[in-house]
Amino acid sequence: MSDGWRRLHPLTPIVRGGRVTIAVVVVIVPSLVAGRRGGTDGLVQLGILALVVVAGLVNWLVTRWRVDGDDLQIETGLVRRRSVRFPLAQVQAIDVVRPGLARLFGVGELRLRMGGSSGGLARLAYLADREVEPLRTRLLALAHGAPVEDEVSPGLRRMVEERLVARVPTGRLVWSILISDVGVFAELVIVAIVVVAFVSPGAAVGLVSGGLVWIFSIVTLVWRRFNQEYNLSVTARPEGLHLRGGLVALTEETIRPGRVQAVRMVEPFFWRRLGWCRLEVDLAGRQRAKGEGQEARRALRAVLPVGRREQADALLDRLLPARPTELAPPPPRVRWKSPLRYRMLAWGHTDDCVQTRSGRLRRVTCWVPLEKAQSLRRVQGPLQRRLGLASVHVDTAGRSVRAVLRDRDEAEADGALVDLAALARAARA
């Protein structure tokens, strides 16, 4: 195509159709082959199939893309033409996504996550597998201001060098799900159904029928976690941490240190007995975007779905090298307000990062880079006022993770509010 314009892969309409494509193959095509073409049902099905094919073909024909200087330009639309430029200098990350159909047909999608409050998203869906990685490397080079040649230069080769930091074994992932909050709840539901079935089969049928929505939701949550985190590996690259994993849909994502709004470590009660933890990051550029599946719309990304503490520390050293090493316990009188949470409460800070710890049965530790702090709030409830306590909230743009200095002495909370505000201004400067 002239002027550097290129089209997406010819199989794009089939892969983009997703569930519609599967429905056509499973339902409509067999019924047409079975010989019911002469009836009204056959004509309706044939018309639906023709509309799906024509709509997909037209969408593919009117969509084109090119790299124009330091911008990625995408044009689409038949009646209303739409041309969008994405400055590569504002790219937060470039992810590679391969859903089940995409892997079947040998194609992949590039998602360019842009900076800014809107969390813009540029999608090249879909490209041939052989084009995905070279194009990603080229766009990353342009985003970093590196020279780009027709052949892969030594500088670009260095960009794809990587070193394995952590990998999640399948057996550990399965056990972690079984003893997680969702897993334990699902097991209790199954046990309850089995017990009721032995006592009264009729009641068991009613129980299953009445709670079908809840059962389906639980199964979906368990499957989604397993599907997303299956065979997840984390490697260190020059541009950041590279995550790759998935069972049906294979996803690759790069986390640059500048994207991290906050980090959270979760240690459920049963996990702590095994020395396991879960590490999640709140990222810039992961807001809900049109065209993404539900699993990709969440702001939090698990960089370590389940692992040992030394693995989490290795990842934290790369994400937050200047995190606190010592935490201050709460005042003894907090026992009267939070007897179960008291032993978990602690906080600390450096010039660049604040860390908090809380939880009752599930221990949660949060880290917030002070340069990402958007606001600080001092909160004091009625019981806290009586005990001379207060809490300080450190909010970020991500809004999924916040550091809370919970139940501190009033004088300590007031001092922390002033100190953290000054440190946040200095970190941003």
XYZ file of C-alpha atoms in Angstrom:
429
model
C 0.000 0.000 0.000
C 1.340 3.479 -0.888
C 2.561 6.045 1.662
C 3.456 3.315 4.155
C -0.170 2.365 4.839
C -0.737 -1.275 5.766
C -3.759 -3.447 6.415
C -4.382 -5.861 9.244
C -4.216 -9.613 8.725
C -6.954 -10.933 6.357
C -8.202 -13.285 9.096
C -8.880 -10.334 11.408
C -12.704 -10.390 10.919
C -12.858 -14.065 11.908
C -10.734 -13.635 15.055
C -12.337 -10.336 16.048
C -15.750 -11.960 15.777
C -14.880 -14.196 18.732
C -18.078 -15.703 20.099
C -19.973 -14.776 16.911
C -17.491 -16.779 14.847
C -17.838 -19.763 17.177
C -21.645 -19.525 17.022
C -21.557 -19.427 13.220
C -19.330 -22.501 13.041
C -21.164 -24.497 15.727
C -24.790 -23.549 15.045
C -25.449 -21.983 11.661
C -23.072 -23.826 9.333
C -24.067 -27.353 10.484
C -27.758 -26.535 10.104
C -27.174 -25.277 6.570
C -25.123 -28.329 5.644
C -27.857 -30.562 7.064
C -30.068 -29.559 4.153
C -32.493 -27.089 5.696
C -31.737 -24.390 3.152
C -35.124 -24.418 1.568
C -37.103 -23.425 4.647
C -37.568 -20.060 6.278
C -35.155 -20.925 9.076
C -32.468 -21.734 6.555
C -32.939 -18.417 4.747
C -32.769 -16.476 8.007
C -29.607 -18.265 9.059
C -28.072 -17.748 5.624
C -28.909 -14.049 5.810
C -27.309 -13.731 9.249
C -24.200 -15.491 8.020
C -23.978 -13.203 4.972
C -24.351 -10.077 7.140
C -21.613 -11.234 9.511
C -19.241 -11.965 6.643
C -19.930 -8.687 4.816
C -19.653 -6.553 7.992
C -16.339 -8.133 8.910
C -14.957 -7.763 5.388
C -15.999 -4.112 5.140
C -14.465 -3.304 8.534
C -11.197 -4.935 7.465
C -11.151 -3.077 4.126
C -11.674 0.382 5.662
C -9.068 -0.069 8.416
C -5.412 0.739 7.823
C -2.388 1.784 9.856
C 1.133 3.151 9.492
C 4.063 4.473 11.482
C 4.410 8.131 10.500
C 7.530 9.625 12.036
C 7.148 9.262 15.797
C 3.402 8.551 15.654
C 1.267 5.505 15.073
C -1.659 6.454 12.844
C -4.797 4.326 12.567
C -7.675 5.087 10.190
C -11.021 3.311 10.155
C -14.666 3.916 9.317
C -16.766 3.651 6.154
C -19.402 6.398 6.394
C -17.694 8.419 9.105
C -13.943 8.283 8.591
C -11.859 8.381 11.780
C -8.116 8.981 11.871
C -6.243 8.853 15.192
C -2.578 9.565 15.897
C -0.881 8.028 18.924
C 2.426 9.739 19.875
C 4.898 6.964 20.603
C 6.701 9.202 23.094
C 3.644 8.871 25.377
C 3.524 5.075 25.249
C 3.401 3.512 28.719
C 3.642 -0.076 27.496
C 3.079 -2.275 24.461
C 1.307 -5.538 25.249
C 0.906 -8.610 23.063
C -2.439 -10.429 23.377
C -3.357 -13.704 21.698
C -6.900 -14.957 22.470
C -7.801 -18.565 21.777
C -8.933 -17.982 18.179
C -5.892 -15.794 17.504
C -3.538 -18.573 18.596
C -5.469 -21.035 16.436
C -5.030 -18.891 13.311
C -1.478 -17.730 14.062
C -2.170 -14.027 14.640
C -1.661 -11.640 17.548
C -2.723 -8.204 18.788
C -0.571 -5.260 19.824
C -2.015 -2.930 22.481
C -0.278 0.383 23.004
C -1.190 1.821 26.408
C -0.790 5.567 26.445
C -0.141 7.922 29.338
C -2.604 10.481 30.636
C -5.738 10.359 32.771
C -7.834 8.750 30.037
C -5.559 5.752 29.696
C -5.819 5.786 25.871
C -5.419 2.512 24.016
C -4.232 1.868 20.464
C -5.046 -1.598 19.100
C -3.548 -3.342 16.102
C -5.789 -6.401 16.004
C -4.672 -8.583 14.350
C -1.222 -9.063 12.836
C 0.593 -12.186 11.686
C 2.631 -13.795 14.476
C 5.875 -13.242 12.587
C 5.190 -9.471 12.487
C 4.151 -8.947 16.105
C 7.501 -9.045 17.923
C 9.535 -7.124 15.274
C 6.894 -4.383 15.165
C 6.711 -4.225 18.960
C 10.494 -3.904 19.148
C 10.448 -1.162 16.509
C 7.720 0.823 18.272
C 9.509 0.505 21.614
C 12.700 1.782 20.004
C 10.834 4.799 18.631
C 9.206 5.385 22.016
C 12.653 5.425 23.663
C 14.212 7.576 20.941
C 16.511 4.782 19.709
C 17.507 4.641 16.030
C 15.549 2.195 13.903
C 16.988 0.350 10.900
C 15.451 -2.040 8.450
C 17.435 -4.864 9.986
C 17.449 -5.498 13.719
C 20.376 -3.499 15.112
C 22.493 -4.501 18.141
C 20.704 -1.808 20.143
C 17.339 -3.414 19.406
C 18.695 -6.856 20.220
C 19.694 -5.583 23.654
C 16.138 -4.355 24.180
C 14.765 -7.892 23.952
C 17.416 -9.447 26.187
C 15.752 -10.826 29.255
C 16.443 -12.689 32.471
C 13.938 -14.885 34.292
C 12.938 -13.444 37.674
C 9.993 -15.638 38.674
C 7.752 -18.377 37.310
C 4.511 -19.746 38.753
C 4.349 -23.582 38.821
C 0.972 -24.972 37.797
C 0.649 -27.146 40.906
C 1.262 -24.219 43.239
C -1.251 -22.090 41.330
C -3.935 -24.782 41.651
C -3.342 -25.236 45.390
C -3.293 -21.481 45.957
C -6.702 -21.140 44.300
C -8.125 -24.027 46.313
C -7.103 -22.444 49.635
C -7.861 -18.864 48.620
C -10.996 -16.977 49.706
C -12.841 -17.782 46.475
C -11.627 -21.381 46.445
C -12.672 -22.103 50.034
C -16.082 -20.575 49.410
C -16.528 -22.708 46.274
C -15.551 -25.840 48.203
C -18.045 -25.042 50.973
C -20.802 -24.622 48.380
C -19.950 -27.990 46.793
C -19.865 -29.736 50.196
C -23.223 -28.173 51.122
C -24.812 -29.417 47.878
C -23.433 -32.949 48.384
C -24.649 -33.118 51.999
C -28.106 -31.865 51.066
C -28.224 -34.339 48.167
C -27.664 -37.237 50.582
C -30.281 -35.966 53.014
C -32.890 -34.838 50.500
C -32.285 -35.138 46.732
C -35.275 -32.934 45.973
C -33.963 -30.154 48.179
C -30.562 -30.413 46.465
C -32.181 -29.825 43.062
C -33.946 -26.756 44.421
C -30.729 -25.508 46.009
C -28.810 -25.825 42.757
C -31.612 -24.228 40.713
C -32.003 -21.318 43.122
C -28.277 -20.673 43.447
C -27.348 -21.248 39.803
C -26.276 -17.635 39.319
C -24.006 -17.735 42.372
C -22.509 -21.082 41.376
C -21.832 -19.831 37.858
C -20.206 -16.655 39.237
C -17.906 -18.657 41.517
C -16.891 -21.014 38.719
C -16.221 -18.026 36.459
C -14.001 -16.357 39.060
C -11.988 -19.525 39.652
C -11.607 -20.219 35.936
C -10.669 -16.621 35.131
C -7.893 -16.600 37.703
C -6.516 -19.937 36.515
C -6.772 -18.948 32.846
C -5.014 -15.596 33.359
C -2.251 -16.769 35.670
C -1.467 -20.155 34.147
C 2.265 -20.620 33.445
C 2.961 -16.958 34.230
C 6.621 -15.996 33.931
C 8.265 -12.689 34.850
C 11.477 -11.689 33.114
C 13.633 -8.593 33.469
C 14.199 -6.566 30.308
C 15.913 -3.211 29.815
C 12.522 -1.508 29.454
C 11.024 -3.136 32.575
C 9.427 -6.337 33.844
C 7.962 -8.528 31.103
C 4.980 -10.742 32.032
C 3.873 -13.635 29.848
C 1.211 -16.210 30.614
C -2.265 -17.554 30.043
C -3.945 -20.832 29.157
C -6.486 -20.052 26.423
C -5.645 -16.371 25.890
C -1.906 -15.723 25.919
C -0.972 -12.251 27.172
C 2.368 -10.444 27.218
C 2.768 -7.176 29.102
C 5.690 -4.960 30.021
C 5.686 -2.976 33.266
C 7.974 0.029 33.285
C 8.861 1.411 36.736
C 7.250 4.748 35.842
C 3.867 3.075 35.299
C 3.609 1.791 38.857
C 1.119 3.805 40.932
C 1.179 1.467 43.921
C 2.110 -2.094 44.897
C 0.152 -4.465 47.120
C 1.198 -7.736 48.743
C -1.607 -10.021 49.937
C -0.975 -12.901 52.357
C -4.164 -14.874 53.167
C -4.313 -16.842 56.403
C -3.702 -20.285 54.888
C -1.036 -18.964 52.518
C 1.033 -17.577 55.380
C 1.358 -21.086 56.817
C 3.042 -22.125 53.553
C 5.127 -18.964 53.189
C 3.207 -17.833 50.089
C 2.131 -14.349 49.038
C 0.545 -12.539 46.076
C 2.062 -9.377 44.598
C -0.095 -6.939 42.606
C 0.635 -3.585 40.999
C -1.659 -0.675 40.238
C -0.598 0.625 36.835
C -1.013 3.768 34.780
C -2.663 3.067 31.440
C -4.767 0.094 32.614
C -8.082 1.919 32.909
C -11.127 0.386 31.319
C -10.804 0.649 27.555
C -13.203 -0.103 24.750
C -12.503 -3.379 23.032
C -10.816 -5.107 25.951
C -12.104 -8.211 27.654
C -13.284 -8.064 31.247
C -10.097 -9.706 32.516
C -7.988 -6.937 30.950
C -10.058 -4.036 32.283
C -8.982 -4.338 35.877
C -6.409 -1.799 37.029
C -4.562 -4.307 39.211
C -2.096 -6.705 37.616
C -0.694 -9.697 39.481
C 3.058 -9.797 38.831
C 3.337 -12.765 41.186
C 0.015 -14.651 41.506
C 1.513 -16.932 44.160
C 5.100 -17.271 45.256
C 7.526 -17.250 48.129
C 8.580 -14.116 49.946
C 12.084 -14.117 48.445
C 10.524 -14.040 44.953
C 8.336 -11.115 45.966
C 11.362 -9.298 47.414
C 13.256 -9.774 44.138
C 10.374 -8.192 42.222
C 10.017 -5.387 44.776
C 13.715 -4.597 44.402
C 13.029 -3.815 40.753
C 9.707 -2.045 41.220
C 10.502 -0.102 44.423
C 14.220 -0.169 45.199
C 13.907 2.662 47.756
C 11.141 1.120 49.868
C 11.225 1.249 53.713
C 13.012 -1.467 55.651
C 11.672 -0.684 59.147
C 8.038 -0.252 60.201
C 6.640 1.409 63.311
C 4.002 -0.508 65.364
C 0.762 1.196 66.523
C 0.162 2.587 70.026
C -0.792 -0.132 72.589
C -4.247 1.362 73.129
C -5.212 0.373 69.570
C -5.902 -3.091 71.060
C -9.152 -1.697 72.473
C -10.334 -0.645 69.004
C -8.900 -3.418 66.776
C -7.895 -6.458 68.824
C -7.617 -8.730 65.752
C -5.900 -6.203 63.509
C -3.496 -4.797 66.097
C -0.591 -7.168 65.422
C -0.792 -6.457 61.686
C -0.750 -2.651 61.867
C 2.497 -0.873 60.996
C 3.868 1.795 58.674
C 7.120 3.385 57.557
C 8.519 5.649 54.873
C 11.630 6.794 53.055
C 12.129 9.964 51.047
C 10.614 8.216 47.998
C 8.085 5.658 49.257
C 5.527 5.038 52.010
C 4.616 1.547 53.224
C 1.633 0.416 55.304
C 0.499 -2.944 56.655
C -2.934 -3.989 57.885
C -5.452 -6.846 57.893
C -7.169 -9.228 60.272
C -7.020 -12.749 58.876
C -5.542 -11.583 55.563
C -2.368 -9.491 55.849
C -2.123 -6.716 53.258
C 1.000 -4.616 52.722
C 0.898 -1.568 50.432
C 3.662 0.575 48.952
C 3.034 3.935 47.272
C 5.813 5.917 45.532
C 5.471 9.413 46.935
C 5.820 10.949 43.466
C 2.523 9.205 42.596
C 0.614 10.523 45.632
C -2.384 12.618 44.534
C -3.778 13.580 47.929
C -3.349 13.007 51.662
C -6.292 12.838 54.056
C -6.497 12.772 57.847
C -9.547 10.768 58.996
C -10.765 10.397 62.586
C -13.854 8.420 63.629
C -15.789 8.735 66.925
C -13.964 5.842 68.642
C -10.631 7.119 67.357
C -11.335 10.570 68.835
C -12.068 9.019 72.227
C -8.796 7.043 72.117
C -6.721 9.897 70.685
C -6.104 8.125 67.361
C -6.325 9.117 63.684
C -5.658 7.611 60.242
C -3.859 9.150 57.271
C -4.787 8.080 53.712
C -2.305 8.401 50.831
C -4.326 8.367 47.594
C -3.008 7.732 44.083
C -4.393 8.196 40.579
C -4.946 4.452 40.299
C -7.568 4.408 43.089
C -7.342 0.622 43.427
C -4.584 0.644 46.054
C -3.976 3.257 48.717
C -1.662 3.389 51.683
C -3.501 3.952 54.977
C -1.621 4.823 58.159
C -4.347 3.270 60.285
C -4.942 4.053 63.964
C -1.907 6.198 64.752
C -1.467 8.568 67.689
C -2.942 11.997 66.863
C 0.421 13.764 67.123
C 2.066 11.076 64.957
C -0.696 11.331 62.340
C -0.427 15.138 62.204
C 3.340 14.943 61.826
C 3.091 12.255 59.144
C 0.583 14.359 57.201
C 2.995 17.306 57.059
C 6.102 15.219 56.383
C 4.558 13.105 53.633
C 3.122 16.154 51.867
C 6.568 17.759 51.780
C 8.238 14.527 50.629
C 5.614 14.068 47.882
C 6.279 17.574 46.552
C 10.015 16.928 46.589
C 9.617 13.537 44.851
C 7.513 15.033 42.058
C 10.043 17.824 41.594
